[in-house]
Amino acid sequence: MPADPTVLVPDDGQQPDAPPKPPQESADPHPVARRSARASLRPLVLRLHFYAGLLIAPFLLVAATTGLLYAGSYQVEKYVYADELRVPVGEDKTEVPLARQVAAARKAHPEGTISAVRPSPEEGATTRVLLSGVPGVDPDHTLAVFVNPYTAEVRGALEQYGASGALPLRTWIDGLHRDLHLGEPGRLYSELAASWLWVIAGGGLVLWFGRRRSRRKLRGTKGGRRTLALHGSVGAWAAAGLFFLSATGLTWSTYAGQSISDLREAVNQTTPTVSASVTPGGAAGAGSGGEHSGHGAASGGVGAGTGAGAGSGGGAGRGGADVGLDAVLKSAREKGLSNPVEIVPPTDEASAYVVKQVQRSWPEKQDSVAVDPTSGQVTDVLRFDDYPVLAKLSRWGIDAHSGSLFGLANQIALAALAVCLILLIVLGYRMWWRRGRGNSFGRPMARGAWQDVPAYVLVPALAVIAVLGYFMPLLGIPLAVFLGVDIVLGEIAYRRGKRTYA
């Protein structure tokens, strides 16, 4: 929200930056000292809201626009890739063995290594065989080979990214939203937007609800005041959603996200993983992944070279034959792992198969088991119900932010929030422009507001800001730059005699 309800007409009726009116005589010799802490903070919040909204809004506009595109990509993806995702259902609805489906995929695409297999999750849906290390495929992606589960016919192959199974269209939009396709440097833009979104939304909310009388007077007005009323109303209604997007977006960020991970580790609230070791006391395997993990490019594993190896599971060097994918899936079913699931093959001779549920919609299915490849026995079980509280909240927050937790309703809500944010930015810039005269740009709010804030409020507030800035560098560093530039400009204005020093 680049502007706020007091931007157009200051409370004292003066034009911004105009010479102050002569002080009126008052029975109270210290009127400023008697002002409440809330009243003294308002001008400071106003100036922060104005500048932060003005300068950060372009980044928020990009994030909102790309987020709007991403919210719609789920439904578009179903139509664009319908041939790969859906197949006719036979009369008997009998699926061929999973090993045969994987063998067909390996025959069509013998290159690379099988990193995971996603059996058909429902009637009419294809099976996905995920290959890593395929020439010409992004190293962070896998090649998803789509197989008809009723006939073992290969329907096509597409690059896939992330645990959500994003295909090329959604992957491209996701990259645009995340880092503008600029890699790690580009992620700074999204972290900057997420770091400041809650500050701008919170400031606007405080200003809006702090002017109840003025808000009532704005009803039925026209022009700038009506723009002001609309800006404030939309911001108030959308604030909770904007706070949520900011908080969950930070979990993906480079610097603030690492701080969040460190905090969760310190309080023992990290996401657990099922142990993929077939030896007693073995370490947990990477097959189960974390909140942000995609499909790991596991080396080795079943079917690394031939279709036959893929079908049987490839038990060479294990001291016993591999029980195969169908037996592994059967063992997982017996432990209650219903569709959709993903089977991650062993990475070496000492590791097990990992079967994990991959449903990200409510109710979430995130249970996982490890299965011994030589005996088919389940060696470890991890239930989502046993996750630490913060791990569950992180999982739900990330899935809601990405639009998968509540399906279509989730995606509609995200699209609505994106539209609200875009509208707030447009209205805010319109109000800023109207603050100017003629062809001049809108002018900033008056300086020196911090001088009226009591020390017992100002000092703790600065301490909190310093702590937040440390853990969220893209909040702290820009804020320090804003203050530095503002001080320099104030000093210049003071030396030119245009204003008193503040």
Coordinates of C-alpha atoms in Angstrom, one line a residue:
M1 CA 0.0 0.0 0.0
P2 CA 2.2 2.9 -1.2
A3 CA 0.0 5.5 0.3
D4 CA -2.5 5.8 3.2
P5 CA -5.6 7.6 4.4
T6 CA -3.8 10.8 5.4
V7 CA -1.8 11.3 2.3
L8 CA -4.1 13.7 0.5
V9 CA -5.1 16.1 3.3
P10 CA -2.9 16.4 6.4
D11 CA -4.7 16.7 9.7
D12 CA -3.8 20.3 10.2
G13 CA -5.1 21.4 6.8
Q14 CA -1.6 22.5 5.6
Q15 CA 0.1 21.5 2.4
P16 CA 2.9 19.1 3.0
D17 CA 6.3 20.7 3.5
A18 CA 4.6 24.1 3.8
P19 CA 6.0 26.5 6.5
P20 CA 4.5 25.7 9.8
K21 CA 1.8 27.9 11.2
P22 CA 2.6 30.1 14.2
P23 CA 1.9 28.2 17.3
Q24 CA -1.4 29.1 19.0
E25 CA -1.5 30.0 22.6
S26 CA -2.6 27.2 24.8
A27 CA -3.4 26.7 28.4
D28 CA -1.1 23.6 28.3
P29 CA 2.6 24.8 28.1
H30 CA 3.7 21.3 27.0
P31 CA 1.2 20.0 24.5
V32 CA 3.6 17.6 22.8
A33 CA 4.6 16.0 26.0
R34 CA 1.0 15.2 26.8
R35 CA 0.3 13.5 23.5
S36 CA -0.3 9.8 23.8
A37 CA 2.3 7.3 22.5
R38 CA -0.2 6.2 19.9
A39 CA -0.7 9.7 18.6
S40 CA 3.1 10.4 18.5
L41 CA 3.8 7.2 16.6
R42 CA 1.2 7.9 13.9
P43 CA 3.3 10.5 11.9
L44 CA 6.3 8.1 12.0
V45 CA 4.2 5.2 10.8
L46 CA 2.8 7.4 8.1
R47 CA 6.2 8.4 6.8
L48 CA 7.4 4.8 6.9
H49 CA 4.3 3.6 5.1
F50 CA 4.6 6.3 2.5
Y51 CA 8.3 5.7 1.6
A52 CA 8.2 2.0 1.9
G53 CA 5.1 1.7 -0.3
L54 CA 6.5 4.1 -2.8
L55 CA 9.9 2.4 -3.2
I56 CA 9.1 -1.3 -2.6
A57 CA 5.8 -1.3 -4.6
P58 CA 7.5 -2.1 -8.0
F59 CA 8.9 -5.3 -6.5
L60 CA 5.5 -6.1 -4.9
L61 CA 3.8 -5.4 -8.3
V62 CA 6.0 -8.0 -10.0
A63 CA 5.5 -10.5 -7.3
A64 CA 1.7 -10.0 -7.3
T65 CA 1.5 -10.3 -11.1
T66 CA 3.6 -13.4 -11.4
G67 CA 1.8 -14.9 -8.4
L68 CA -1.5 -14.3 -10.1
L69 CA -0.2 -16.2 -13.2
Y70 CA 1.0 -19.0 -10.9
A71 CA -2.4 -19.3 -9.2
G72 CA -4.0 -20.0 -12.6
S73 CA -1.3 -22.3 -13.9
Y74 CA -2.7 -25.4 -12.1
Q75 CA -5.9 -25.4 -14.1
V76 CA -4.2 -24.4 -17.3
E77 CA -1.7 -27.2 -16.9
K78 CA -4.4 -29.8 -16.9
Y79 CA -5.6 -28.7 -20.4
V80 CA -2.2 -28.1 -21.9
Y81 CA -0.8 -31.5 -20.9
A82 CA -4.0 -33.5 -21.1
D83 CA -2.5 -36.1 -23.5
E84 CA 0.3 -36.9 -21.0
L85 CA -1.8 -36.8 -17.8
R86 CA -5.0 -38.6 -18.8
V87 CA -5.8 -41.9 -20.6
P88 CA -9.1 -43.7 -21.3
V89 CA -10.1 -46.2 -18.6
G90 CA -10.7 -49.8 -19.8
E91 CA -13.8 -51.7 -19.1
D92 CA -12.2 -54.0 -16.5
K93 CA -10.1 -51.1 -15.1
T94 CA -7.2 -53.5 -14.6
E95 CA -3.7 -52.0 -14.4
V96 CA -0.6 -53.9 -15.6
P97 CA 2.1 -54.6 -13.1
L98 CA 4.1 -51.5 -12.1
A99 CA 7.4 -53.2 -13.1
R100 CA 6.1 -53.6 -16.7
Q101 CA 5.1 -49.9 -16.8
V102 CA 8.6 -48.9 -15.7
A103 CA 10.2 -51.2 -18.2
A104 CA 8.2 -49.6 -21.0
A105 CA 9.4 -46.2 -19.9
R106 CA 13.0 -47.4 -19.8
K107 CA 12.7 -48.9 -23.2
A108 CA 11.5 -45.5 -24.6
H109 CA 14.0 -43.5 -22.6
P110 CA 17.1 -45.7 -21.6
E111 CA 19.2 -42.6 -20.7
G112 CA 19.6 -41.4 -17.2
T113 CA 18.7 -43.0 -13.8
I114 CA 15.3 -43.7 -12.3
S115 CA 15.0 -41.4 -9.4
A116 CA 11.4 -42.1 -8.5
V117 CA 8.2 -43.7 -9.7
R118 CA 4.7 -42.3 -9.1
P119 CA 2.1 -44.9 -9.8
S120 CA -1.3 -43.8 -11.3
P121 CA -3.0 -42.1 -8.4
E122 CA -6.6 -42.5 -9.7
E123 CA -8.6 -43.9 -12.5
G124 CA -7.6 -42.4 -15.9
A125 CA -4.4 -40.9 -14.6
T126 CA -1.0 -41.9 -16.0
T127 CA 2.0 -43.3 -14.1
R128 CA 5.1 -41.1 -14.0
V129 CA 8.6 -42.6 -14.1
L130 CA 11.1 -39.9 -13.2
L131 CA 14.5 -40.0 -14.7
S132 CA 17.5 -37.9 -13.4
G133 CA 20.7 -37.2 -15.2
V134 CA 19.1 -37.2 -18.6
P135 CA 21.2 -35.3 -21.3
G136 CA 19.5 -32.0 -22.2
V137 CA 17.4 -31.8 -19.0
D138 CA 18.1 -29.2 -16.3
P139 CA 20.1 -30.8 -13.5
D140 CA 17.6 -29.6 -11.0
H141 CA 14.7 -31.2 -12.9
T142 CA 13.7 -34.7 -13.8
L143 CA 12.4 -36.1 -17.0
A144 CA 8.9 -37.4 -16.3
V145 CA 7.9 -40.3 -18.6
F146 CA 4.1 -40.8 -18.7
V147 CA 2.9 -44.4 -19.0
N148 CA -0.7 -45.7 -19.6
P149 CA -1.2 -47.9 -16.5
Y150 CA -3.7 -50.1 -18.4
T151 CA -1.6 -50.8 -21.5
A152 CA 2.0 -49.8 -20.5
E153 CA 2.0 -47.4 -23.5
V154 CA 4.3 -44.4 -23.2
R155 CA 2.2 -41.3 -23.7
G156 CA 5.1 -38.8 -23.7
A157 CA 7.9 -37.2 -21.6
L158 CA 8.2 -33.8 -20.0
E159 CA 10.5 -32.0 -17.7
Q160 CA 9.2 -31.9 -14.1
Y161 CA 10.3 -29.8 -11.2
G162 CA 9.7 -30.0 -7.4
A163 CA 7.7 -32.2 -5.2
S164 CA 4.5 -30.8 -6.5
G165 CA 5.2 -32.3 -9.9
A166 CA 5.2 -29.0 -11.8
L167 CA 5.4 -29.5 -15.6
P168 CA 7.1 -27.0 -18.0
L169 CA 4.4 -24.3 -18.0
R170 CA 4.0 -24.1 -14.3
T171 CA 7.7 -24.5 -13.8
W172 CA 8.4 -21.5 -16.0
I173 CA 5.9 -19.3 -14.2
D174 CA 7.2 -20.6 -10.8
G175 CA 10.7 -19.5 -11.8
L176 CA 9.5 -16.1 -12.9
H177 CA 7.7 -15.6 -9.6
R178 CA 10.6 -16.9 -7.6
D179 CA 13.7 -15.3 -9.2
L180 CA 12.7 -13.8 -12.6
H181 CA 14.8 -16.6 -14.2
L182 CA 17.9 -14.9 -12.9
G183 CA 19.0 -17.7 -10.6
E184 CA 20.1 -17.0 -7.0
P185 CA 20.6 -13.2 -7.5
G186 CA 17.1 -13.0 -8.8
R187 CA 15.7 -14.4 -5.5
L188 CA 16.7 -11.2 -3.8
Y189 CA 13.7 -9.5 -5.5
S190 CA 11.2 -11.9 -4.0
E191 CA 12.8 -11.8 -0.6
L192 CA 12.8 -8.0 -0.6
A193 CA 9.1 -8.0 -1.5
A194 CA 8.2 -10.6 1.2
S195 CA 10.3 -8.8 3.8
W196 CA 8.5 -5.5 3.3
L197 CA 5.0 -6.6 2.5
W198 CA 4.0 -7.2 6.1
V199 CA 5.5 -3.8 7.1
I200 CA 3.6 -1.9 4.5
A201 CA 0.3 -3.8 5.1
G202 CA 0.7 -3.4 8.9
G203 CA 1.4 0.3 8.6
G204 CA -1.5 0.9 6.4
L205 CA -3.8 -1.1 8.7
V206 CA -2.7 0.9 11.7
L207 CA -3.3 4.2 9.9
W208 CA -6.6 3.2 8.6
F209 CA -8.2 2.0 11.8
G210 CA -6.6 4.9 13.7
R211 CA -8.9 7.3 11.8
R212 CA -12.4 6.1 12.5
R213 CA -13.9 9.6 12.4
S214 CA -12.2 10.5 9.2
R215 CA -13.1 7.2 7.6
R216 CA -16.8 7.9 8.3
K217 CA -16.5 11.4 6.7
L218 CA -15.0 9.8 3.6
R219 CA -18.1 7.9 2.7
G220 CA -20.0 9.3 -0.2
T221 CA -17.2 11.6 -1.3
K222 CA -15.6 11.8 -4.7
G223 CA -12.3 12.2 -6.4
G224 CA -9.2 11.8 -4.3
R225 CA -11.0 11.1 -1.1
R226 CA -12.9 8.3 -2.7
T227 CA -9.7 6.8 -4.0
L228 CA -8.3 7.1 -0.5
A229 CA -11.3 5.3 1.0
L230 CA -11.1 2.5 -1.6
H231 CA -7.4 2.1 -1.0
G232 CA -7.9 1.8 2.8
S233 CA -10.9 -0.5 2.6
V234 CA -9.2 -2.9 0.2
G235 CA -6.0 -2.9 2.3
A236 CA -8.0 -3.6 5.5
W237 CA -9.8 -6.5 4.1
A238 CA -6.8 -8.0 2.4
A239 CA -4.3 -7.4 5.3
A240 CA -4.6 -10.9 6.9
G241 CA -3.9 -12.6 3.5
L242 CA -1.0 -10.2 2.8
F243 CA 0.6 -11.0 6.2
F244 CA 0.2 -14.7 5.4
L245 CA 1.9 -14.4 2.0
S246 CA 4.7 -12.4 3.5
A247 CA 5.4 -14.9 6.3
T248 CA 5.2 -18.0 4.2
G249 CA 7.1 -16.4 1.3
L250 CA 10.0 -15.7 3.7
T251 CA 10.4 -19.5 4.4
W252 CA 11.6 -19.9 0.8
S253 CA 13.9 -16.9 0.9
T254 CA 17.7 -17.1 0.9
Y255 CA 18.6 -15.1 4.1
A256 CA 15.4 -14.9 6.2
G257 CA 14.6 -18.5 5.2
Q258 CA 18.0 -19.6 6.6
S259 CA 17.2 -17.8 9.9
I260 CA 13.9 -19.6 10.1
S261 CA 15.6 -22.9 9.5
D262 CA 18.2 -22.2 12.1
L263 CA 15.5 -21.3 14.6
R264 CA 13.5 -24.5 13.9
E265 CA 16.7 -26.5 14.3
A266 CA 17.5 -24.8 17.6
V267 CA 14.1 -25.7 19.1
N268 CA 14.1 -29.2 17.6
Q269 CA 11.3 -28.5 15.2
T270 CA 12.8 -29.6 11.9
T271 CA 11.0 -31.9 9.5
P272 CA 11.9 -35.5 10.2
T273 CA 12.8 -38.0 7.6
V274 CA 12.3 -41.8 7.4
S275 CA 15.4 -43.9 7.8
A276 CA 16.3 -45.4 4.5
S277 CA 19.1 -47.5 5.9
V278 CA 18.7 -51.3 6.0
T279 CA 21.4 -51.6 8.6
P280 CA 20.7 -51.1 12.3
G281 CA 21.3 -47.6 13.5
G282 CA 21.6 -46.3 9.9
A283 CA 21.1 -42.6 9.2
A284 CA 17.9 -41.3 7.7
G285 CA 17.9 -41.3 4.0
A286 CA 17.4 -38.3 1.7
G287 CA 14.6 -40.0 -0.1
S288 CA 11.9 -38.5 2.1
G289 CA 12.9 -34.9 1.4
G290 CA 11.9 -31.7 3.2
E291 CA 9.4 -28.9 2.7
H292 CA 11.2 -27.2 -0.2
S293 CA 12.9 -30.3 -1.7
G294 CA 12.1 -31.4 -5.2
H295 CA 12.9 -34.9 -6.5
G296 CA 16.4 -35.7 -5.6
A297 CA 18.7 -36.7 -8.4
A298 CA 19.5 -40.0 -6.8
S299 CA 22.4 -41.8 -8.3
G300 CA 22.3 -45.5 -8.8
G301 CA 19.1 -47.3 -7.9
V302 CA 16.9 -49.5 -9.9
G303 CA 17.1 -49.7 -13.6
A304 CA 20.0 -47.4 -14.0
G305 CA 20.9 -48.8 -17.4
T306 CA 18.4 -51.2 -18.8
G307 CA 14.7 -51.8 -19.0
A308 CA 15.0 -55.2 -17.4
G309 CA 16.9 -53.8 -14.4
A310 CA 14.2 -51.2 -13.9
G311 CA 11.5 -53.7 -13.9
S312 CA 13.1 -56.1 -11.4
G313 CA 14.6 -53.5 -9.2
G314 CA 18.2 -54.6 -9.9
G315 CA 19.4 -56.6 -7.0
A316 CA 23.0 -57.2 -8.1
G317 CA 25.5 -57.0 -5.3
R318 CA 22.9 -57.1 -2.5
G319 CA 23.4 -60.8 -1.6
G320 CA 19.8 -61.5 -2.7
A321 CA 17.3 -60.7 -5.4
D322 CA 15.4 -57.5 -5.3
V323 CA 11.7 -58.0 -4.5
G324 CA 10.7 -55.4 -7.2
L325 CA 8.5 -52.4 -7.3
D326 CA 5.2 -54.2 -7.1
A327 CA 6.1 -56.0 -3.8
V328 CA 7.5 -52.7 -2.4
L329 CA 4.2 -50.9 -3.2
K330 CA 2.2 -53.8 -1.7
S331 CA 4.2 -53.5 1.6
A332 CA 3.6 -49.7 1.7
R333 CA -0.2 -50.3 1.1
E334 CA -0.3 -52.6 4.0
K335 CA 1.0 -49.8 6.2
G336 CA -1.8 -47.6 5.1
L337 CA -0.1 -45.5 2.4
S338 CA -2.9 -44.7 0.0
N339 CA -2.6 -42.8 -3.3
P340 CA -0.9 -40.7 -4.4
V341 CA 2.5 -42.1 -3.5
E342 CA 6.1 -41.9 -4.8
I343 CA 8.6 -44.7 -4.7
V344 CA 12.2 -43.7 -4.4
P345 CA 14.7 -46.5 -5.2
P346 CA 17.7 -47.4 -3.1
T347 CA 20.7 -45.2 -3.7
D348 CA 23.2 -47.9 -2.7
E349 CA 23.5 -51.4 -1.4
A350 CA 22.9 -50.4 2.2
S351 CA 19.7 -48.4 1.6
A352 CA 16.1 -49.2 1.3
Y353 CA 13.2 -48.2 -1.0
V354 CA 11.4 -45.1 0.4
V355 CA 7.7 -44.9 -0.3
K356 CA 6.1 -41.6 0.6
Q357 CA 2.7 -40.0 0.1
V358 CA 2.8 -36.9 -2.0
Q359 CA -0.7 -35.4 -1.6
R360 CA -0.4 -31.7 -0.8
S361 CA -4.1 -31.0 -0.7
W362 CA -6.3 -31.2 2.4
P363 CA -6.3 -33.5 4.2
E364 CA -2.6 -33.9 3.5
K365 CA -1.0 -37.3 3.0
Q366 CA 2.7 -37.2 4.0
D367 CA 3.3 -40.6 5.6
S368 CA 6.4 -42.5 4.5
V369 CA 7.9 -45.9 4.9
A370 CA 11.2 -47.6 4.2
V371 CA 11.1 -51.1 2.6
D372 CA 14.0 -53.6 2.6
P373 CA 14.7 -54.4 -1.1
T374 CA 15.6 -58.0 -0.5
S375 CA 12.8 -59.1 1.9
G376 CA 10.1 -56.6 1.2
Q377 CA 9.7 -55.9 4.9
V378 CA 9.0 -52.4 6.2
T379 CA 12.0 -51.2 8.2
D380 CA 10.8 -47.8 9.3
V381 CA 7.6 -45.8 9.4
L382 CA 7.1 -42.1 9.7
R383 CA 3.6 -40.6 10.1
F384 CA 2.7 -37.0 9.4
D385 CA 0.9 -37.0 12.7
D386 CA 4.2 -37.4 14.5
Y387 CA 5.8 -34.3 12.9
P388 CA 6.7 -31.5 15.3
V389 CA 4.2 -28.6 15.4
L390 CA 6.4 -26.1 13.5
A391 CA 7.1 -28.7 10.8
K392 CA 3.4 -29.2 10.3
L393 CA 2.7 -25.5 10.2
S394 CA 5.6 -25.0 7.8
R395 CA 4.2 -27.7 5.5
W396 CA 0.7 -26.3 5.6
G397 CA 1.9 -22.7 5.1
I398 CA 4.0 -23.6 2.1
D399 CA 1.3 -25.6 0.4
A400 CA -1.3 -22.9 1.0
H401 CA 1.1 -20.2 -0.4
S402 CA 1.7 -22.3 -3.5
G403 CA -2.0 -23.0 -4.0
S404 CA -2.2 -26.7 -3.4
L405 CA -3.5 -27.1 0.1
F406 CA -7.2 -26.4 -0.6
G407 CA -7.1 -27.0 -4.3
L408 CA -9.2 -24.7 -6.6
A409 CA -10.5 -22.7 -3.6
N410 CA -6.9 -22.0 -2.5
Q411 CA -6.0 -20.9 -6.0
I412 CA -8.9 -18.6 -6.3
A413 CA -8.1 -17.0 -2.9
L414 CA -4.5 -16.5 -4.0
A415 CA -5.6 -14.9 -7.3
A416 CA -8.0 -12.6 -5.3
L417 CA -5.1 -11.5 -3.0
A418 CA -2.9 -10.8 -6.0
V419 CA -5.6 -8.7 -7.6
C420 CA -6.1 -6.8 -4.3
L421 CA -2.4 -6.1 -4.0
I422 CA -2.2 -4.9 -7.6
L423 CA -5.2 -2.6 -7.0
L424 CA -3.6 -1.2 -3.8
I425 CA -0.4 -0.4 -5.6
V426 CA -2.2 1.4 -8.4
L427 CA -4.4 3.4 -6.0
G428 CA -1.4 4.2 -3.9
Y429 CA 0.6 5.6 -6.8
R430 CA -2.4 7.6 -7.9
M431 CA -2.7 9.3 -4.5
W432 CA 1.0 10.0 -4.5
W433 CA 0.8 11.6 -7.9
R434 CA -2.2 13.8 -6.7
R435 CA -0.1 15.2 -3.9
G436 CA 1.9 17.2 -6.4
R437 CA 1.0 20.4 -8.1
G438 CA 0.7 20.7 -11.8
N439 CA 3.2 18.4 -13.4
S440 CA 5.4 17.9 -10.3
F441 CA 5.6 14.6 -8.6
G442 CA 4.0 13.9 -5.3
R443 CA 5.9 15.2 -2.3
P444 CA 6.9 13.2 0.8
M445 CA 5.6 13.6 4.2
A446 CA 7.2 16.1 6.6
R447 CA 10.3 15.0 8.5
G448 CA 11.0 15.1 12.2
A449 CA 8.1 12.9 13.3
W450 CA 10.5 10.7 15.5
Q451 CA 11.2 13.7 17.8
D452 CA 7.6 13.6 19.2
V453 CA 7.9 9.9 20.1
P454 CA 8.5 9.3 23.8
A455 CA 11.9 7.7 24.6
Y456 CA 10.2 4.8 26.4
V457 CA 8.5 3.9 23.1
L458 CA 11.2 4.9 20.6
V459 CA 14.1 3.0 22.2
P460 CA 12.3 -0.4 22.4
A461 CA 11.0 0.1 18.9
L462 CA 14.4 0.7 17.6
A463 CA 15.7 -2.4 19.4
V464 CA 13.0 -4.5 17.8
I465 CA 13.7 -3.1 14.4
A466 CA 17.4 -3.9 14.8
V467 CA 16.7 -7.5 15.7
L468 CA 14.2 -7.9 12.8
G469 CA 16.7 -6.3 10.4
Y470 CA 19.4 -8.7 11.5
F471 CA 17.3 -11.8 10.9
M472 CA 15.8 -10.3 7.7
P473 CA 18.6 -8.5 6.0
L474 CA 16.5 -7.4 3.1
L475 CA 14.3 -5.5 5.5
G476 CA 17.2 -4.1 7.6
I477 CA 19.6 -3.0 4.9
P478 CA 17.0 -1.1 2.7
L479 CA 15.6 0.5 5.9
A480 CA 19.1 1.7 6.8
V481 CA 19.6 3.0 3.3
F482 CA 16.2 4.9 3.5
L483 CA 17.2 6.5 6.8
G484 CA 20.6 7.4 5.5
V485 CA 19.3 9.1 2.4
D486 CA 16.6 10.8 4.3
I487 CA 19.1 12.2 6.8
V488 CA 21.3 13.5 4.0
L489 CA 18.4 15.1 2.2
G490 CA 17.2 16.7 5.5
E491 CA 20.7 18.1 6.1
I492 CA 20.8 19.6 2.6
A493 CA 17.3 21.2 3.1
Y494 CA 18.4 22.5 6.5
R495 CA 21.5 24.1 5.1
R496 CA 19.5 25.7 2.4
G497 CA 17.2 27.3 5.0
K498 CA 14.1 25.5 3.7
R499 CA 13.3 23.8 7.0
T500 CA 14.3 23.5 10.6
Y501 CA 16.7 20.8 11.5
A502 CA 15.1 17.5 12.6

